[in-house]
mmCIF file of N, CA and C in Angstrom:
data_model
loop_
_atom_site.group_PDB
_atom_site.id
_atom_site.type_symbol
_atom_site.label_atom_id
_atom_site.label_comp_id
_atom_site.label_asym_id
_atom_site.label_seq_id
_atom_site.Cartn_x
_atom_site.Cartn_y
_atom_site.Cartn_z
ATOM 1 N N MET A 13 0.494 -0.965 -0.077
ATOM 2 C CA MET A 13 -0.124 -0.083 -0.020
ATOM 3 C C MET A 13 1.290 1.544 -0.161
ATOM 4 N N LYS A 14 2.141 1.109 0.608
ATOM 5 C CA LYS A 14 2.939 2.280 0.839
ATOM 6 C C LYS A 14 3.660 2.561 -0.377
ATOM 7 N N LYS A 15 3.758 1.743 -1.641
ATOM 8 C CA LYS A 15 4.323 1.946 -2.604
ATOM 9 C C LYS A 15 2.716 2.401 -3.755
ATOM 10 N N PHE A 16 1.684 1.984 -3.296
ATOM 11 C CA PHE A 16 0.960 2.802 -4.228
ATOM 12 C C PHE A 16 0.670 4.113 -3.688
ATOM 13 N N TRP A 17 1.021 4.704 -2.592
ATOM 14 C CA TRP A 17 0.796 6.043 -2.226
ATOM 15 C C TRP A 17 2.236 6.826 -2.562
ATOM 16 N N LYS A 18 3.125 6.317 -2.518
ATOM 17 C CA LYS A 18 4.449 7.103 -3.669
ATOM 18 C C LYS A 18 4.267 7.120 -5.010
ATOM 19 N N ILE A 19 3.791 6.482 -5.422
ATOM 20 C CA ILE A 19 3.599 6.509 -7.260
ATOM 21 C C ILE A 19 2.222 7.443 -7.223
ATOM 22 N N LEU A 20 1.622 7.170 -6.421
ATOM 23 C CA LEU A 20 0.352 8.343 -6.356
ATOM 24 C C LEU A 20 0.732 9.711 -6.250
ATOM 25 N N GLY A 21 1.931 10.105 -5.227
ATOM 26 C CA GLY A 21 2.386 11.456 -5.051
ATOM 27 C C GLY A 21 3.484 11.627 -6.393
ATOM 28 N N LEU A 22 3.925 10.768 -6.281
ATOM 29 C CA LEU A 22 5.450 11.083 -7.669
ATOM 30 C C LEU A 22 4.424 11.143 -8.646
ATOM 31 N N GLY A 23 3.265 10.864 -9.215
ATOM 32 C CA GLY A 23 2.688 11.238 -10.507
ATOM 33 C C GLY A 23 1.860 12.306 -10.359
ATOM 34 N N ALA A 24 1.651 12.631 -9.151
ATOM 35 C CA ALA A 24 0.570 14.296 -8.902
ATOM 36 C C ALA A 24 1.408 15.250 -8.734
ATOM 37 N N LEU A 25 2.715 14.882 -8.332
ATOM 38 C CA LEU A 25 4.021 15.992 -8.330
ATOM 39 C C LEU A 25 4.681 15.888 -9.510
ATOM 40 N N ALA A 26 4.421 15.106 -10.610
ATOM 41 C CA ALA A 26 4.515 15.218 -12.213
ATOM 42 C C ALA A 26 3.806 15.922 -12.769
ATOM 43 N N ALA A 27 2.850 15.666 -12.553
ATOM 44 C CA ALA A 27 1.791 16.329 -13.267
ATOM 45 C C ALA A 27 1.306 17.622 -12.918
ATOM 46 N N GLY A 28 1.546 18.136 -11.915
ATOM 47 C CA GLY A 28 1.595 19.367 -11.256
ATOM 48 C C GLY A 28 2.497 20.566 -11.820
ATOM 49 N N LEU A 29 3.863 20.128 -12.066
ATOM 50 C CA LEU A 29 4.946 20.584 -12.041
ATOM 51 C C LEU A 29 5.293 20.103 -13.679
ATOM 52 N N THR A 30 4.868 19.734 -14.415
ATOM 53 C CA THR A 30 5.158 19.583 -15.824
ATOM 54 C C THR A 30 4.170 20.846 -17.113
ATOM 55 N N PRO A 31 5.014 21.404 -17.399
ATOM 56 C CA PRO A 31 4.385 22.569 -18.237
ATOM 57 C C PRO A 31 3.496 22.088 -19.444
ATOM 58 N N TYR A 32 2.467 22.399 -19.106
ATOM 59 C CA TYR A 32 1.394 22.030 -20.219
ATOM 60 C C TYR A 32 1.087 23.021 -21.468
ATOM 61 N N LYS A 33 1.721 24.014 -21.287
ATOM 62 C CA LYS A 33 1.284 25.086 -21.796
ATOM 63 C C LYS A 33 2.812 25.968 -22.581
ATOM 64 N N VAL A 34 2.795 26.050 -23.565
ATOM 65 C CA VAL A 34 4.091 26.699 -24.154
ATOM 66 C C VAL A 34 3.708 27.921 -24.849
ATOM 67 N N GLU A 35 3.967 29.182 -24.899
ATOM 68 C CA GLU A 35 3.777 30.370 -25.540
ATOM 69 C C GLU A 35 5.338 31.189 -25.731
ATOM 70 N N LYS A 36 5.244 31.490 -27.283
ATOM 71 C CA LYS A 36 6.891 32.466 -27.949
ATOM 72 C C LYS A 36 6.376 33.317 -28.353
ATOM 73 N N ASN A 37 6.687 34.551 -28.069
ATOM 74 C CA ASN A 37 6.161 35.945 -28.837
ATOM 75 C C ASN A 37 7.651 36.178 -29.232
ATOM 76 N N ALA A 38 7.373 36.269 -30.847
ATOM 77 C CA ALA A 38 8.430 36.121 -31.683
ATOM 78 C C ALA A 38 8.767 38.013 -31.386
ATOM 79 N N GLU A 39 7.797 38.820 -31.439
ATOM 80 C CA GLU A 39 8.263 40.104 -31.722
ATOM 81 C C GLU A 39 9.186 40.590 -30.155
ATOM 82 N N THR A 40 8.636 40.031 -28.855
ATOM 83 C CA THR A 40 9.294 40.744 -27.839
ATOM 84 C C THR A 40 10.473 39.554 -27.648
ATOM 85 N N GLY A 41 10.255 38.453 -28.015
ATOM 86 C CA GLY A 41 11.478 37.212 -28.146
ATOM 87 C C GLY A 41 11.175 36.854 -26.398
ATOM 88 N N GLU A 42 9.825 36.562 -25.947
ATOM 89 C CA GLU A 42 9.692 35.984 -24.533
ATOM 90 C C GLU A 42 8.389 34.457 -24.476
ATOM 91 N N ASN A 43 9.257 33.862 -24.024
ATOM 92 C CA ASN A 43 8.809 32.436 -23.939
ATOM 93 C C ASN A 43 8.058 32.095 -22.040
ATOM 94 N N SER A 44 6.777 31.423 -22.756
ATOM 95 C CA SER A 44 6.583 31.625 -21.050
ATOM 96 C C SER A 44 5.866 30.093 -21.280
ATOM 97 N N TYR A 45 6.057 29.802 -19.837
ATOM 98 C CA TYR A 45 5.856 28.157 -19.865
ATOM 99 C C TYR A 45 4.863 27.945 -18.750
ATOM 100 N N GLN A 46 3.404 26.925 -18.705
ATOM 101 C CA GLN A 46 2.334 27.063 -17.697
ATOM 102 C C GLN A 46 2.253 25.952 -17.378
ATOM 103 N N ALA A 47 2.259 25.668 -15.908
ATOM 104 C CA ALA A 47 1.615 24.237 -15.361
ATOM 105 C C ALA A 47 0.716 24.562 -14.711
ATOM 106 N N LEU A 48 -0.173 23.268 -13.705
ATOM 107 C CA LEU A 48 -0.751 23.629 -12.746
ATOM 108 C C LEU A 48 -0.406 24.402 -11.394
ATOM 109 N N LEU A 49 0.584 24.503 -11.303
ATOM 110 C CA LEU A 49 1.400 24.539 -10.032
ATOM 111 C C LEU A 49 2.255 26.099 -9.991
ATOM 112 N N TRP A 50 2.604 26.582 -11.557
ATOM 113 C CA TRP A 50 3.393 27.907 -11.569
ATOM 114 C C TRP A 50 3.232 28.072 -12.964
ATOM 115 N N ARG A 51 4.097 29.313 -13.330
ATOM 116 C CA ARG A 51 4.365 29.585 -14.128
ATOM 117 C C ARG A 51 5.746 30.577 -14.327
ATOM 118 N N ILE A 52 6.251 30.293 -15.708
ATOM 119 C CA ILE A 52 7.990 30.830 -15.537
ATOM 120 C C ILE A 52 7.531 31.380 -17.239
ATOM 121 N N THR A 53 8.207 32.585 -16.985
ATOM 122 C CA THR A 53 8.291 33.626 -18.022
ATOM 123 C C THR A 53 9.611 33.920 -18.087
ATOM 124 N N SER A 54 10.351 33.930 -19.459
ATOM 125 C CA SER A 54 11.580 34.409 -19.800
ATOM 126 C C SER A 54 11.829 35.456 -20.980
ATOM 127 N N ALA A 55 12.451 36.557 -20.501
ATOM 128 C CA ALA A 55 12.736 37.828 -21.594
ATOM 129 C C ALA A 55 14.354 37.755 -21.739
ATOM 130 N N PRO A 56 14.745 38.204 -22.832
ATOM 131 C CA PRO A 56 15.393 38.608 -23.140
ATOM 132 C C PRO A 56 15.787 40.161 -21.947
ATOM 133 N N GLY A 57 17.105 40.260 -21.500
ATOM 134 C CA GLY A 57 17.431 41.064 -20.392
ATOM 135 C C GLY A 57 17.809 42.268 -21.137
ATOM 136 N N GLU A 58 17.635 43.774 -20.302
ATOM 137 C CA GLU A 58 18.680 45.082 -20.653
ATOM 138 C C GLU A 58 19.601 44.961 -21.739
ATOM 139 N N ASN A 59 20.254 44.282 -21.232
ATOM 140 C CA ASN A 59 21.902 43.917 -22.289
ATOM 141 C C ASN A 59 21.876 43.491 -23.142
ATOM 142 N N GLY A 60 20.572 42.551 -23.555
ATOM 143 C CA GLY A 60 20.384 41.680 -24.759
ATOM 144 C C GLY A 60 21.655 39.937 -24.939
ATOM 145 N N ASP A 61 22.036 40.499 -24.169
ATOM 146 C CA ASP A 61 23.085 38.929 -23.364
ATOM 147 C C ASP A 61 22.293 38.024 -22.547
ATOM 148 N N LYS A 62 21.478 38.561 -21.337
ATOM 149 C CA LYS A 62 21.013 37.390 -20.290
ATOM 150 C C LYS A 62 19.723 37.291 -20.435
ATOM 151 N N ARG A 63 19.305 36.448 -20.184
ATOM 152 C CA ARG A 63 17.635 36.787 -20.352
ATOM 153 C C ARG A 63 17.318 36.974 -18.785
ATOM 154 N N ALA A 64 16.074 37.546 -18.540
ATOM 155 C CA ALA A 64 15.254 37.612 -16.983
ATOM 156 C C ALA A 64 14.149 36.275 -17.098
ATOM 157 N N ILE A 65 14.562 35.826 -15.577
ATOM 158 C CA ILE A 65 13.241 34.794 -15.440
ATOM 159 C C ILE A 65 12.412 34.970 -14.708
ATOM 160 N N ASP A 66 11.391 35.186 -14.649
ATOM 161 C CA ASP A 66 10.168 35.311 -13.654
ATOM 162 C C ASP A 66 9.636 33.969 -13.383
ATOM 163 N N ILE A 67 9.962 33.538 -11.776
ATOM 164 C CA ILE A 67 8.760 32.578 -11.723
ATOM 165 C C ILE A 67 7.739 33.200 -10.972
ATOM 166 N N ASN A 68 6.565 32.602 -11.034
ATOM 167 C CA ASN A 68 5.013 33.134 -10.312
ATOM 168 C C ASN A 68 4.664 31.991 -10.184
ATOM 169 N N LEU A 69 4.233 31.418 -9.036
ATOM 170 C CA LEU A 69 4.169 30.510 -8.140
ATOM 171 C C LEU A 69 2.195 30.278 -8.192
ATOM 172 N N GLY A 70 1.626 31.898 -8.352
ATOM 173 C CA GLY A 70 0.003 32.155 -8.097
ATOM 174 C C GLY A 70 -0.303 32.489 -9.259
ATOM 175 N N GLU A 71 0.243 32.116 -10.327
ATOM 176 C CA GLU A 71 -0.114 32.302 -11.895
ATOM 177 C C GLU A 71 -0.464 30.959 -12.520
ATOM 178 N N GLY A 72 -0.210 29.746 -11.519
ATOM 179 C CA GLY A 72 -0.509 28.337 -12.149
ATOM 180 C C GLY A 72 -2.102 28.663 -12.549
ATOM 181 N N THR A 73 -2.721 26.579 -12.887
ATOM 182 C CA THR A 73 -4.059 27.038 -13.421
ATOM 183 C C THR A 73 -4.646 26.876 -12.229
ATOM 184 N N LEU A 74 -4.164 25.666 -11.105
ATOM 185 C CA LEU A 74 -4.849 25.668 -9.731
ATOM 186 C C LEU A 74 -4.734 26.136 -9.221
ATOM 187 N N THR A 75 -3.264 27.267 -8.515
ATOM 188 C CA THR A 75 -3.304 27.939 -7.976
ATOM 189 C C THR A 75 -4.269 29.254 -7.900
ATOM 190 N N SER A 76 -4.218 30.081 -9.529
ATOM 191 C CA SER A 76 -5.015 30.798 -9.477
ATOM 192 C C SER A 76 -6.397 30.879 -9.336
ATOM 193 N N LYS A 77 -6.691 29.828 -9.328
ATOM 194 C CA LYS A 77 -8.490 29.035 -9.027
ATOM 195 C C LYS A 77 -9.001 29.122 -7.520
ATOM 196 N N LEU A 78 -7.661 28.902 -6.858
ATOM 197 C CA LEU A 78 -7.447 28.712 -5.602
ATOM 198 C C LEU A 78 -7.372 29.848 -4.792
ATOM 199 N N LEU A 79 -6.426 31.169 -5.356
ATOM 200 C CA LEU A 79 -6.909 32.272 -4.997
ATOM 201 C C LEU A 79 -8.177 33.049 -4.842
ATOM 202 N N THR A 80 -8.504 32.434 -6.932
ATOM 203 C CA THR A 80 -10.132 33.555 -6.815
ATOM 204 C C THR A 80 -11.020 33.100 -5.909
ATOM 205 N N ALA A 81 -10.870 32.140 -5.587
ATOM 206 C CA ALA A 81 -11.806 31.210 -4.666
ATOM 207 C C ALA A 81 -11.723 31.814 -3.255
ATOM 208 N N ALA A 82 -10.361 32.414 -2.708
ATOM 209 C CA ALA A 82 -10.395 32.603 -1.317
ATOM 210 C C ALA A 82 -10.555 33.890 -1.319
ATOM 211 N N GLU A 83 -10.487 34.626 -2.627
ATOM 212 C CA GLU A 83 -10.972 36.410 -2.562
ATOM 213 C C GLU A 83 -12.325 36.438 -2.496
ATOM 214 N N LYS A 84 -12.938 35.458 -2.983
ATOM 215 C CA LYS A 84 -14.256 35.428 -2.861
ATOM 216 C C LYS A 84 -14.892 35.259 -1.442
ATOM 217 N N LYS A 85 -14.638 34.244 -0.569
ATOM 218 C CA LYS A 85 -14.634 34.463 0.696
ATOM 219 C C LYS A 85 -14.726 35.266 1.714
ATOM 220 N N ASP A 86 -13.708 36.230 1.372
ATOM 221 C CA ASP A 86 -13.461 37.413 2.331
ATOM 222 C C ASP A 86 -14.981 38.169 3.065
ATOM 223 N N GLU A 87 -14.615 38.573 3.664
ATOM 224 C CA GLU A 87 -16.034 39.143 3.967
ATOM 225 C C GLU A 87 -16.489 40.426 3.379
ATOM 226 N N PRO A 88 -17.837 40.631 3.024
ATOM 227 C CA PRO A 88 -18.286 41.797 2.814
ATOM 228 C C PRO A 88 -17.857 43.389 2.947
ATOM 229 N N HIS A 89 -17.975 44.252 2.694
ATOM 230 C CA HIS A 89 -17.926 45.279 2.931
ATOM 231 C C HIS A 89 -18.403 45.721 3.674
ATOM 232 N N LEU A 90 -18.225 46.011 5.466
ATOM 233 C CA LEU A 90 -19.247 46.537 6.305
ATOM 234 C C LEU A 90 -19.834 47.650 6.251
ATOM 235 N N PHE A 91 -18.660 48.820 6.077
ATOM 236 C CA PHE A 91 -19.058 49.956 6.400
ATOM 237 C C PHE A 91 -19.005 51.059 5.009
ATOM 238 N N SER A 92 -20.257 51.942 4.975
ATOM 239 C CA SER A 92 -19.416 52.994 4.008
ATOM 240 C C SER A 92 -19.592 53.988 4.252
ATOM 241 N N ASP A 93 -19.786 54.901 3.461
ATOM 242 C CA ASP A 93 -18.964 56.406 2.985
ATOM 243 C C ASP A 93 -20.207 57.071 3.375
ATOM 244 N N ASP A 94 -21.409 56.520 2.833
ATOM 245 C CA ASP A 94 -22.837 57.310 2.323
ATOM 246 C C ASP A 94 -23.813 56.710 3.328
ATOM 247 N N LEU A 95 -23.334 56.757 4.622
ATOM 248 C CA LEU A 95 -24.168 56.147 5.517
ATOM 249 C C LEU A 95 -25.452 57.265 6.311
ATOM 250 N N SER A 96 -26.338 56.860 6.438
ATOM 251 C CA SER A 96 -27.687 58.211 7.067
ATOM 252 C C SER A 96 -28.042 56.961 7.755
ATOM 253 N N VAL A 97 -28.986 57.838 8.697
ATOM 254 C CA VAL A 97 -29.763 56.610 10.073
ATOM 255 C C VAL A 97 -30.957 58.056 9.886
ATOM 256 N N GLU A 98 -32.138 57.910 9.771
ATOM 257 C CA GLU A 98 -33.469 58.589 10.176
ATOM 258 C C GLU A 98 -33.772 58.061 11.612
ATOM 259 N N TYR A 99 -34.259 58.440 12.151
ATOM 260 C CA TYR A 99 -34.848 58.503 13.785
ATOM 261 C C TYR A 99 -35.901 59.002 13.620
ATOM 262 N N ALA A 100 -37.326 58.149 13.871
ATOM 263 C CA ALA A 100 -38.455 59.045 14.210
ATOM 264 C C ALA A 100 -38.933 59.113 15.353
ATOM 265 N N VAL A 101 -38.827 60.460 15.859
ATOM 266 C CA VAL A 101 -38.997 60.983 17.174
ATOM 267 C C VAL A 101 -40.637 60.730 17.384
ATOM 268 N N PRO A 102 -41.285 60.225 18.720
ATOM 269 C CA PRO A 102 -42.633 59.681 18.746
ATOM 270 C C PRO A 102 -43.305 61.369 19.280
ATOM 271 N N VAL A 103 -44.219 61.863 19.090
ATOM 272 C CA VAL A 103 -44.769 62.978 19.329
ATOM 273 C C VAL A 103 -45.430 62.909 20.915
ATOM 274 N N VAL A 104 -45.534 63.823 21.787
ATOM 275 C CA VAL A 104 -45.490 63.701 23.282
ATOM 276 C C VAL A 104 -47.115 63.628 23.132
ATOM 277 N N GLU A 105 -48.025 64.127 22.362
ATOM 278 C CA GLU A 105 -49.214 63.658 22.291
ATOM 279 C C GLU A 105 -49.278 62.042 21.905
ATOM 280 N N ASP A 106 -48.717 61.296 20.889
ATOM 281 C CA ASP A 106 -48.616 60.084 21.086
ATOM 282 C C ASP A 106 -48.661 59.208 22.636
ATOM 283 N N VAL A 107 -47.680 59.734 23.073
ATOM 284 C CA VAL A 107 -47.418 59.147 24.013
ATOM 285 C C VAL A 107 -48.208 59.336 25.283
ATOM 286 N N ALA A 108 -49.158 60.497 25.193
ATOM 287 C CA ALA A 108 -49.657 61.060 26.224
ATOM 288 C C ALA A 108 -50.831 59.812 26.019
ATOM 289 N N ALA A 109 -51.482 60.051 24.769
ATOM 290 C CA ALA A 109 -52.743 59.055 24.240
ATOM 291 C C ALA A 109 -52.209 57.763 24.802
ATOM 292 N N ALA A 110 -51.111 56.973 24.720
ATOM 293 C CA ALA A 110 -50.773 56.140 24.859
ATOM 294 C C ALA A 110 -50.960 55.323 26.021
ATOM 295 N N ALA A 111 -50.390 56.200 27.295
ATOM 296 C CA ALA A 111 -50.170 56.265 28.744
ATOM 297 C C ALA A 111 -51.676 56.611 28.954
ATOM 298 N N GLU A 112 -52.648 57.239 28.800
ATOM 299 C CA GLU A 112 -54.097 57.259 29.225
ATOM 300 C C GLU A 112 -55.070 55.664 28.851
ATOM 301 N N GLU A 113 -54.656 55.232 27.406
ATOM 302 C CA GLU A 113 -55.220 53.925 26.965
ATOM 303 C C GLU A 113 -54.688 53.003 28.007
ATOM 304 N N VAL A 114 -53.411 52.792 28.628
ATOM 305 C CA VAL A 114 -52.704 51.802 29.108
ATOM 306 C C VAL A 114 -53.631 52.019 30.908
ATOM 307 N N LYS A 115 -53.898 53.304 31.081
ATOM 308 C CA LYS A 115 -54.059 53.570 32.614
ATOM 309 C C LYS A 115 -55.555 52.903 32.496
ATOM 310 N N GLU A 116 -56.670 52.790 31.403
ATOM 311 C CA GLU A 116 -57.811 52.593 31.079
ATOM 312 C C GLU A 116 -57.601 51.029 31.098
ATOM 313 N N ASN A 117 -57.026 50.271 30.672
ATOM 314 C CA ASN A 117 -57.054 49.207 30.521
ATOM 315 C C ASN A 117 -56.428 48.314 32.060
ATOM 316 N N VAL A 118 -55.738 49.223 32.773
ATOM 317 C CA VAL A 118 -55.059 48.590 34.250
ATOM 318 C C VAL A 118 -56.394 48.582 35.059
ATOM 319 N N ALA A 119 -57.106 49.747 35.046
ATOM 320 C CA ALA A 119 -58.656 50.090 35.900
ATOM 321 C C ALA A 119 -59.326 49.166 35.403
ATOM 322 N N GLU A 120 -59.726 48.778 33.981
ATOM 323 C CA GLU A 120 -60.728 47.950 34.070
ATOM 324 C C GLU A 120 -60.263 46.664 34.298
ATOM 325 N N ALA A 121 -59.252 45.976 34.186
ATOM 326 C CA ALA A 121 -58.545 44.603 34.749
ATOM 327 C C ALA A 121 -58.690 44.747 36.286
ATOM 328 N N VAL A 122 -58.625 45.985 36.878
ATOM 329 C CA VAL A 122 -58.148 45.467 38.464
ATOM 330 C C VAL A 122 -60.196 45.745 39.083
ATOM 331 N N GLU A 123 -60.995 45.975 38.020
ATOM 332 C CA GLU A 123 -62.476 46.267 38.417
ATOM 333 C C GLU A 123 -62.629 44.502 38.184
ATOM 334 N N GLN A 124 -62.683 44.377 37.116
ATOM 335 C CA GLN A 124 -63.206 42.791 36.713
ATOM 336 C C GLN A 124 -62.116 41.561 38.042
ATOM 337 N N ALA A 125 -60.932 41.842 38.336
ATOM 338 C CA ALA A 125 -60.189 41.247 39.358
ATOM 339 C C ALA A 125 -61.111 41.057 40.715
ATOM 340 N N ALA A 126 -61.556 42.257 41.017
ATOM 341 C CA ALA A 126 -62.563 42.987 42.246
ATOM 342 C C ALA A 126 -63.577 42.256 42.372
ATOM 343 N N GLU A 127 -64.237 42.040 40.911
ATOM 344 C CA GLU A 127 -65.500 41.537 41.043
ATOM 345 C C GLU A 127 -65.572 39.997 41.350
ATOM 346 N N LYS A 128 -64.876 39.621 40.427
ATOM 347 C CA LYS A 128 -64.461 37.721 40.864
ATOM 348 C C LYS A 128 -64.127 38.017 42.461
ATOM 349 N N ALA A 129 -63.004 38.019 42.639
ATOM 350 C CA ALA A 129 -62.989 37.742 43.795
ATOM 351 C C ALA A 129 -64.124 38.228 45.244
ATOM 352 N N GLY A 130 -65.161 39.364 44.929
ATOM 353 C CA GLY A 130 -65.970 39.618 45.273
ATOM 354 C C GLY A 130 -66.883 38.340 45.585
ATOM 355 N N GLU A 131 -66.962 37.992 44.132
ATOM 356 C CA GLU A 131 -68.100 36.540 43.969
ATOM 357 C C GLU A 131 -67.663 35.013 44.334
ATOM 358 N N VAL A 132 -65.836 35.224 44.782
ATOM 359 C CA VAL A 132 -65.983 33.979 45.630
ATOM 360 C C VAL A 132 -65.901 33.873 47.027
ATOM 361 N N VAL A 133 -65.617 35.268 47.239
ATOM 362 C CA VAL A 133 -65.864 35.367 48.700
ATOM 363 C C VAL A 133 -67.266 35.263 49.346
ATOM 364 N N GLU A 134 -68.035 35.509 48.414
ATOM 365 C CA GLU A 134 -69.351 35.444 48.795
ATOM 366 C C GLU A 134 -69.931 34.067 49.116
ATOM 367 N N GLU A 135 -69.409 32.924 47.331
ATOM 368 C CA GLU A 135 -69.723 31.577 47.415
ATOM 369 C C GLU A 135 -69.018 30.946 48.875
ATOM 370 N N ALA A 136 -67.814 31.464 49.174
ATOM 371 C CA ALA A 136 -66.984 30.538 50.400
ATOM 372 C C ALA A 136 -67.831 31.349 51.585
ATOM 373 N N VAL A 137 -68.452 32.137 52.012
ATOM 374 C CA VAL A 137 -69.237 32.327 53.284
ATOM 375 C C VAL A 137 -70.109 31.747 53.091
ATOM 376 N N GLU A 138 -70.748 31.640 52.078
ATOM 377 C CA GLU A 138 -72.298 30.739 52.098
ATOM 378 C C GLU A 138 -71.841 29.449 52.361
ATOM 379 N N THR A 139 -70.615 28.759 51.955
ATOM 380 C CA THR A 139 -70.631 27.194 52.248
ATOM 381 C C THR A 139 -69.805 27.153 53.761
ATOM 382 N N VAL A 140 -69.140 28.136 53.712
ATOM 383 C CA VAL A 140 -69.069 27.976 55.644
ATOM 384 C C VAL A 140 -70.705 28.304 56.358
ATOM 385 N N ALA A 141 -71.228 29.153 56.079
ATOM 386 C CA ALA A 141 -72.802 29.625 56.553
ATOM 387 C C ALA A 141 -73.479 28.320 56.536
ATOM 388 N N GLU A 142 -73.296 27.154 55.563
ATOM 389 C CA GLU A 142 -74.298 26.252 55.354
ATOM 390 C C GLU A 142 -73.555 25.165 56.433
ATOM 391 N N ALA A 143 -72.188 25.133 56.481
ATOM 392 C CA ALA A 143 -71.365 23.813 57.101
ATOM 393 C C ALA A 143 -71.995 24.683 58.671
ATOM 394 N N ALA A 144 -71.949 25.459 58.972
ATOM 395 C CA ALA A 144 -72.141 26.195 60.461
ATOM 396 C C ALA A 144 -73.033 25.715 60.986
ATOM 397 N N GLU A 145 -74.418 25.592 59.937
ATOM 398 C CA GLU A 145 -75.999 25.162 60.382
ATOM 399 C C GLU A 145 -75.616 23.708 60.282
ATOM 400 N N GLU A 146 -75.069 23.029 59.797
ATOM 401 C CA GLU A 146 -75.013 21.046 59.566
ATOM 402 C C GLU A 146 -74.520 21.143 60.764
ATOM 403 N N ILE A 147 -73.641 21.716 61.399
ATOM 404 C CA ILE A 147 -72.709 21.722 62.740
ATOM 405 C C ILE A 147 -73.535 21.680 63.893
ATOM 406 N N ALA A 148 -74.164 23.178 63.879
ATOM 407 C CA ALA A 148 -75.536 23.341 64.718
ATOM 408 C C ALA A 148 -76.664 22.595 64.996
ATOM 409 N N ASP A 149 -77.310 21.979 63.927
ATOM 410 C CA ASP A 149 -78.519 21.288 63.957
ATOM 411 C C ASP A 149 -77.927 20.185 63.096
ATOM 412 N N PRO A 150 -77.686 19.030 63.865
ATOM 413 C CA PRO A 150 -77.172 17.654 62.847
ATOM 414 C C PRO A 150 -78.334 16.851 62.185
ATOM 415 N N GLU A 151 -79.577 17.472 63.266
ATOM 416 C CA GLU A 151 -80.966 16.587 62.872
ATOM 417 C C GLU A 151 -81.260 17.336 61.776
ATOM 418 N N ALA A 152 -81.202 18.439 61.361
ATOM 419 C CA ALA A 152 -81.904 19.197 60.085
ATOM 420 C C ALA A 152 -82.330 18.526 58.757
ATOM 421 N N PRO A 153 -83.409 18.572 58.083
ATOM 422 C CA PRO A 153 -83.565 17.593 57.201
ATOM 423 C C PRO A 153 -82.944 17.509 55.954
ATOM 424 N N ASN A 154 -81.834 18.689 56.241
ATOM 425 C CA ASN A 154 -80.837 18.616 54.869
ATOM 426 C C ASN A 154 -79.780 17.594 55.379
ATOM 427 N N ALA A 155 -79.818 17.252 56.335
ATOM 428 C CA ALA A 155 -78.463 16.374 57.224
ATOM 429 C C ALA A 155 -79.060 14.966 56.367
ATOM 430 N N GLU A 156 -78.177 14.526 56.020
ATOM 431 C CA GLU A 156 -78.413 13.068 55.525
ATOM 432 C C GLU A 156 -78.048 11.612 56.769
#
């Protein structure tokens, strides 16, 4: 299994480093070699006797696609120079009207609760009175 991975790794390395595209410009004398992982450009030097060689690892076919994908994942711009915020200030009359409405609702709720409490107390008093009568007169016709 180790041999398989070694052969596969060497094959991938060879595929990534072997140039697949060669461009020659006759006017400028520039040669360009491109592989999956790199791009080499050689041009005549300033004096004409030496060649200038430029090796760029970011212009390979795979590396350029990875770099553009990484650039697209950057955070979106969060700040703007044309920022404007408008606040709606509540009118005092609206606030006063809302406060009055809340007061009325609370007063109604208190009245309803008081009426319910009164009814419950009356029922409890009647029940206690009936129980007291039964205790006081056990032979009354209501007793079983």
